[in-house]
Amino acid sequence: MSRNDTDWFRFELTQTGPIEVNLDHHTRDDFDWALYQETGSALAEGATSNVPETGSYNAQSTGTGWYDLTVNFGEGSNTGGGSGNDDCGYSSRPAKPGSLQAYLQGGSADSCSTLTADQGAVLLMGGGSDVDQAFSNRVANHVGSGADVVVLRTSGTDAYNDYLLNLMNADSVETLIIDTRNKANDDYVDWAIRSAEFVWIAGGDQSDYLNQWQGTKVQTAVQHVFDKGGVVGGTSAGMALMANSVYDPDGVAGAVSDEVVTDFCHETLNFSSRFIDVPVLDNSLTDTHFQERDRMGRAIVSLGHHSNQYFSIAASEATSLFIEASGTGVVDGSNEVYIFKETANTQRVTLQCGSAVNYQNINRVKLLPGDNYNVVSHTHNGMQLDVSINGNNNNFYSPINPY
């Protein structure tokens, strides 16, 4: 049984009386049923949005034999034939609008990969060189071979297509250049994202991404991929979009550590609501190009703009953190990932607009390739120390080298 078709089941009555019909199905679907005699219009039907769809009909005449049908569709999986020859529940690919730049490499049909609902994972990458093993080991192991991959950006090329197709042994990789809200609400874009198992947001400008995509079909489609058990993620600006509170320098210069420490409410610090709901990243912030651009000051000041329940994930270039639904994350790549959070020792001495920041004893965990960090329990095998910021001093870090 699949979407967009009609399935018929025939049975004969052995006695008069009520016929009770109960059609249970996946909560994200809307199946209907109708009861007919051999000829004529429907005698009863279930055509609401209820789950299950129920109804009954009191039969007044009988035939011979009996029939007992029970249909159970498990909530735990989204399965398909894997052949790419049917629509896998997403119907056929819509026509592509002429204004949309879309570059497809590999199969054009949905590959029908098997995922486990509510077991979505997220890949955070710090920019610079991409981390091969994050795709070939972490993502490919999660979604399986023969998956469909979509790359999202507002400008750029299809350079990811051949790279990811080979690294992941994917069925297809499609790059979509979605640079207007009209394109972000197009049915072709919606279908291409929803039917994918892995959505990757390239580097660029997260403010532009939010302006063009937030509140559109792109946003709901990316959420759908995560909810059905796929992987979502991004590098640089794409990683920024994974946070609960998104750093969004819309219309202003990017925040620099030695500037924001001098004024807690520096004009370059601005945050927007989350783009995607990843439960294990509730209360999270992110930062990228971290050690290379000395962004520890801005990451810690940004943390001070949020409640003490927040934590920050910061990745240096050529480094990634792959996080599963349990919250367990593993680092791959060449450099470090840092986690910042408050503890009982933290002191918010001066966090006031117009004043230099004085923020003491923020816990810093340094993770190297192969290290683990659980973003739910905050257990880890990394190296930790307390870092303080005092914007009144020329050397505003304590210790002087907090990296």
XYZ file of C-alpha atoms in Angstrom:
403
model
C 0.000 0.000 0.000
C 1.351 3.421 -0.878
C 0.195 6.965 -1.419
C -1.709 8.064 -4.510
C -3.177 4.687 -5.415
C -6.405 2.810 -4.626
C -6.373 -0.640 -3.026
C -9.452 -2.913 -3.201
C -10.369 -5.692 -0.756
C -13.395 -7.967 -1.390
C -15.274 -10.032 1.167
C -18.657 -11.769 1.452
C -20.977 -11.689 4.461
C -22.030 -14.860 6.270
C -24.570 -13.124 8.492
C -26.320 -9.808 8.826
C -25.169 -7.193 11.299
C -22.691 -4.352 11.693
C -19.501 -4.142 9.622
C -16.900 -2.265 11.641
C -13.986 -0.659 9.733
C -10.828 0.637 11.431
C -7.929 1.922 9.280
C -4.841 2.823 11.290
C -1.903 4.479 9.580
C 1.197 6.638 9.986
C 0.468 9.972 11.662
C 2.124 11.907 8.814
C -0.233 10.327 6.238
C -3.941 10.724 5.540
C -5.470 7.486 4.199
C -9.228 7.201 3.606
C -11.506 4.204 3.113
C -14.908 3.592 1.528
C -17.251 0.558 1.718
C -19.165 -0.498 -1.425
C -21.511 -3.220 -2.509
C -20.839 -4.871 -5.892
C -22.511 -1.887 -7.556
C -23.561 1.578 -6.561
C -22.112 4.393 -4.495
C -20.313 4.095 -1.164
C -22.347 2.772 1.765
C -19.980 4.176 4.376
C -16.613 5.888 4.438
C -13.824 7.290 6.588
C -12.528 10.413 4.877
C -11.469 12.708 7.705
C -7.996 13.501 8.985
C -8.491 11.208 11.987
C -6.037 8.462 12.919
C -7.424 5.834 12.863
C -10.249 6.274 10.342
C -13.256 4.382 11.705
C -16.861 3.735 10.709
C -19.523 1.073 10.385
C -22.405 -0.158 8.232
C -25.324 -2.394 9.263
C -25.546 -5.150 6.624
C -29.039 -6.485 5.894
C -28.165 -9.327 3.505
C -25.462 -12.017 3.411
C -23.280 -13.998 1.037
C -20.947 -16.892 1.862
C -17.571 -17.145 3.578
C -15.886 -14.619 5.834
C -13.016 -12.131 5.729
C -10.915 -10.590 8.521
C -8.518 -7.756 7.544
C -6.104 -6.039 9.923
C -3.673 -3.409 8.625
C -0.827 -2.224 10.851
C 1.681 0.326 9.638
C 4.539 0.757 12.131
C 5.434 4.266 13.309
C 9.091 3.353 13.483
C 10.144 3.221 9.855
C 9.862 4.764 6.451
C 10.554 2.002 3.962
C 10.486 1.603 0.246
C 11.377 -0.894 -2.393
C 14.856 0.487 -2.960
C 14.582 0.069 -6.701
C 13.920 3.674 -7.669
C 11.071 2.457 -9.894
C 8.171 3.767 -7.791
C 7.451 7.050 -6.082
C 8.351 5.892 -2.544
C 5.383 7.800 -1.173
C 6.336 11.179 -2.619
C 4.594 10.907 -6.005
C 6.580 11.680 -9.127
C 9.106 14.492 -9.486
C 7.325 17.781 -10.346
C 8.349 19.872 -13.330
C 11.316 22.136 -12.669
C 10.645 25.853 -13.119
C 12.863 27.465 -15.712
C 14.164 30.081 -13.288
C 15.521 27.492 -10.826
C 19.162 26.443 -11.059
C 19.156 22.746 -10.190
C 22.041 20.387 -10.923
C 21.241 16.672 -10.624
C 23.826 13.913 -10.825
C 22.730 10.272 -10.571
C 19.221 8.804 -10.629
C 16.218 11.093 -11.042
C 13.767 8.791 -9.209
C 13.478 8.526 -5.439
C 15.696 5.663 -4.244
C 13.344 4.646 -1.387
C 15.992 4.214 1.312
C 14.960 2.870 4.715
C 15.145 5.252 7.682
C 13.969 5.103 11.288
C 11.631 7.918 12.269
C 12.717 10.171 15.151
C 16.307 8.946 14.818
C 17.549 11.869 12.747
C 21.175 12.964 13.028
C 22.982 16.254 12.443
C 26.420 17.028 10.985
C 28.166 20.233 12.071
C 31.264 21.298 10.112
C 33.472 24.307 10.839
C 34.183 25.509 7.305
C 37.317 25.397 5.200
C 38.160 21.984 3.746
C 35.360 19.425 3.949
C 35.837 16.359 6.146
C 35.700 13.283 3.913
C 35.202 10.752 6.693
C 32.234 12.654 8.106
C 30.362 11.919 4.877
C 31.785 8.496 3.989
C 31.640 7.066 7.528
C 29.102 8.956 9.638
C 26.417 10.077 7.176
C 26.674 7.115 4.795
C 26.466 4.656 7.697
C 23.332 6.381 8.964
C 21.375 6.654 5.694
C 22.901 3.653 3.901
C 24.266 3.396 0.385
C 22.093 4.429 -2.527
C 20.604 7.413 -0.685
C 19.439 10.658 -2.274
C 21.362 13.785 -1.250
C 20.347 17.437 -1.672
C 22.735 20.384 -1.357
C 21.201 23.776 -0.603
C 22.735 27.176 -1.277
C 21.748 30.655 -2.503
C 24.747 30.991 -4.820
C 27.657 28.925 -6.035
C 28.263 25.809 -8.089
C 27.449 22.103 -8.143
C 30.918 21.153 -6.864
C 29.441 18.950 -4.127
C 27.642 16.674 -6.592
C 30.490 14.476 -7.788
C 32.257 14.671 -4.402
C 29.300 13.394 -2.335
C 28.073 10.949 -4.967
C 31.365 9.059 -4.796
C 32.088 9.459 -1.058
C 28.659 8.227 -0.004
C 27.958 5.767 -2.826
C 24.761 7.783 -3.221
C 21.956 7.201 -5.705
C 21.875 10.903 -6.537
C 23.126 14.311 -5.459
C 21.214 17.431 -6.450
C 22.370 20.998 -5.832
C 19.595 23.585 -5.617
C 20.371 27.314 -5.891
C 17.450 28.794 -3.964
C 17.989 32.540 -3.999
C 14.392 33.809 -3.717
C 11.425 33.042 -1.504
C 9.376 32.152 -4.575
C 11.855 29.413 -5.445
C 11.899 28.339 -1.793
C 8.137 27.713 -2.041
C 8.281 25.838 -5.344
C 6.866 22.298 -5.502
C 9.961 20.970 -7.274
C 12.207 22.229 -4.478
C 9.853 20.847 -1.834
C 9.786 17.404 -3.489
C 13.550 17.230 -4.034
C 14.278 17.975 -0.369
C 11.520 15.855 1.193
C 12.413 12.754 -0.783
C 16.103 12.988 0.186
C 17.811 11.167 3.031
C 20.587 13.729 3.565
C 20.328 17.517 3.262
C 23.586 19.480 3.255
C 23.666 23.279 3.516
C 26.813 24.694 1.945
C 28.840 27.592 3.269
C 27.741 31.118 2.415
C 25.743 33.707 4.345
C 23.365 32.443 7.033
C 21.507 35.768 7.045
C 20.751 35.322 3.347
C 19.662 31.738 3.999
C 17.262 32.865 6.725
C 15.901 35.726 4.621
C 15.168 33.451 1.651
C 14.213 30.174 3.353
C 12.761 30.717 6.823
C 8.992 30.275 6.836
C 8.981 28.603 3.383
C 8.625 25.067 2.056
C 12.405 24.721 2.239
C 12.280 24.999 6.013
C 9.440 22.493 6.457
C 10.984 20.074 3.958
C 14.360 20.079 5.735
C 12.521 19.454 9.000
C 10.701 16.544 7.347
C 13.990 14.883 6.385
C 15.259 15.113 9.946
C 11.973 13.907 11.446
C 11.806 10.833 9.214
C 15.257 9.817 10.430
C 17.573 11.355 7.838
C 20.635 13.523 8.335
C 20.760 17.312 8.062
C 23.774 19.514 8.450
C 26.005 22.186 7.050
C 29.393 23.789 6.974
C 30.217 27.363 8.027
C 26.954 29.299 7.441
C 25.206 25.942 7.060
C 26.389 24.899 10.524
C 25.090 28.198 11.903
C 21.571 27.225 10.811
C 21.609 24.092 12.987
C 21.654 26.052 16.268
C 18.678 26.720 18.506
C 19.612 30.420 18.476
C 21.159 31.365 15.127
C 23.884 34.004 14.974
C 22.459 36.349 12.311
C 24.561 39.411 11.366
C 21.967 40.620 8.873
C 23.096 43.932 7.377
C 26.079 44.397 9.688
C 29.672 43.201 9.746
C 30.508 39.872 11.326
C 31.277 40.010 15.029
C 34.968 40.072 16.005
C 36.187 38.927 19.437
C 38.273 41.966 20.370
C 35.339 44.276 19.526
C 32.430 42.498 21.184
C 34.293 42.103 24.488
C 34.401 45.913 24.793
C 30.607 46.295 24.643
C 28.249 43.517 25.660
C 25.586 44.833 23.247
C 27.902 45.394 20.304
C 25.941 46.098 17.097
C 27.367 43.032 15.355
C 25.695 40.637 17.791
C 22.257 39.582 16.608
C 20.392 36.277 16.949
C 17.385 34.760 15.198
C 15.092 31.865 16.045
C 16.026 28.357 15.009
C 15.713 27.193 11.411
C 15.375 23.496 12.208
C 14.113 21.781 15.348
C 16.810 19.332 16.447
C 15.792 18.305 19.999
C 19.328 17.460 21.151
C 20.377 20.970 20.110
C 17.792 22.749 22.242
C 19.523 25.671 23.993
C 22.466 25.544 21.611
C 24.627 28.127 19.862
C 27.209 27.431 17.165
C 30.324 29.068 15.776
C 32.715 28.182 12.937
C 36.206 28.953 11.533
C 36.889 29.029 15.221
C 40.564 28.937 16.141
C 41.641 30.291 12.754
C 39.680 33.527 13.289
C 40.017 33.728 17.107
C 36.257 33.549 17.706
C 36.397 32.390 21.311
C 35.644 35.909 22.576
C 32.549 36.271 20.418
C 31.372 32.731 21.253
C 31.591 33.376 25.001
C 29.976 36.823 24.773
C 27.203 35.298 22.663
C 26.678 32.687 25.380
C 26.226 35.514 27.885
C 23.296 36.837 25.828
C 21.353 33.666 26.607
C 20.178 31.880 29.733
C 22.544 29.724 31.740
C 20.909 26.638 30.203
C 22.534 27.356 26.838
C 25.748 25.853 25.546
C 27.864 26.658 22.493
C 29.415 24.299 19.917
C 32.342 25.815 18.030
C 34.242 24.027 15.267
C 37.563 24.944 13.722
C 38.099 24.542 10.001
C 38.342 21.064 8.430
C 36.685 19.593 11.522
C 33.194 18.203 12.183
C 30.911 16.906 14.912
C 28.352 14.242 13.969
C 25.536 14.010 16.536
C 23.030 11.154 16.776
C 19.491 11.267 18.210
C 20.812 10.088 21.595
C 22.962 13.225 21.796
C 26.232 11.349 21.303
C 28.643 13.251 19.073
C 31.962 12.238 17.562
C 34.658 14.514 16.112
C 36.288 13.927 12.715
C 38.783 15.947 10.716
C 42.061 17.738 11.359
C 41.541 20.234 14.195
C 39.274 20.820 17.192
C 35.700 21.255 18.321
C 35.048 23.312 21.465
C 32.024 23.216 23.791
C 31.259 26.079 26.184
C 28.756 26.073 29.037
C 28.221 27.656 32.418
C 28.761 25.763 35.656
C 28.235 26.529 39.336
C 31.584 28.381 39.230
C 30.535 30.786 36.464
C 30.117 34.461 37.371
C 28.290 37.001 35.198
C 30.117 39.939 36.734
C 29.328 42.578 34.064
C 27.041 41.719 31.172
C 25.518 45.134 30.478
C 24.993 47.175 27.325
C 27.648 49.874 26.916
C 30.073 48.140 29.280
C 33.042 45.891 28.735
C 32.294 42.225 29.325
C 33.412 40.642 32.585
C 32.367 37.002 32.414
C 34.228 34.538 34.617
C 34.821 30.772 34.668
C 32.999 29.430 31.643
C 33.705 25.741 31.198
C 35.579 24.985 27.957
C 35.876 21.438 26.599
C 38.382 20.833 23.796
C 37.665 17.839 21.568
C 40.134 16.332 19.120
C 39.410 13.916 16.244
C 38.001 10.681 17.657
C 36.789 12.335 20.880
C 33.153 12.097 21.985
C 30.723 14.543 23.558
C 27.078 13.933 24.471
C 25.172 17.200 24.065
C 22.323 15.938 26.281
C 24.243 14.609 29.294
C 27.366 16.740 28.602
C 29.574 13.745 29.301
C 32.782 13.638 27.254
C 36.395 12.495 27.025
C 37.795 15.886 26.040
C 40.141 18.313 27.799
C 38.480 20.978 29.920
C 39.383 24.162 31.714
C 37.644 27.348 32.858
C 37.975 30.413 30.626
C 37.277 34.019 31.655
C 36.711 37.200 29.623
C 37.478 40.708 30.860
C 37.080 43.305 28.111
C 38.742 45.966 30.270
C 42.104 44.303 29.676
C 44.188 44.302 26.499
C 44.730 40.585 26.985
C 41.082 39.881 27.690
C 41.399 36.082 27.912
C 42.284 34.198 31.063
C 44.279 32.046 30.632
C 46.043 34.116 27.965
C 45.860 31.245 25.475
C 42.483 29.588 26.102
C 42.710 27.381 23.019
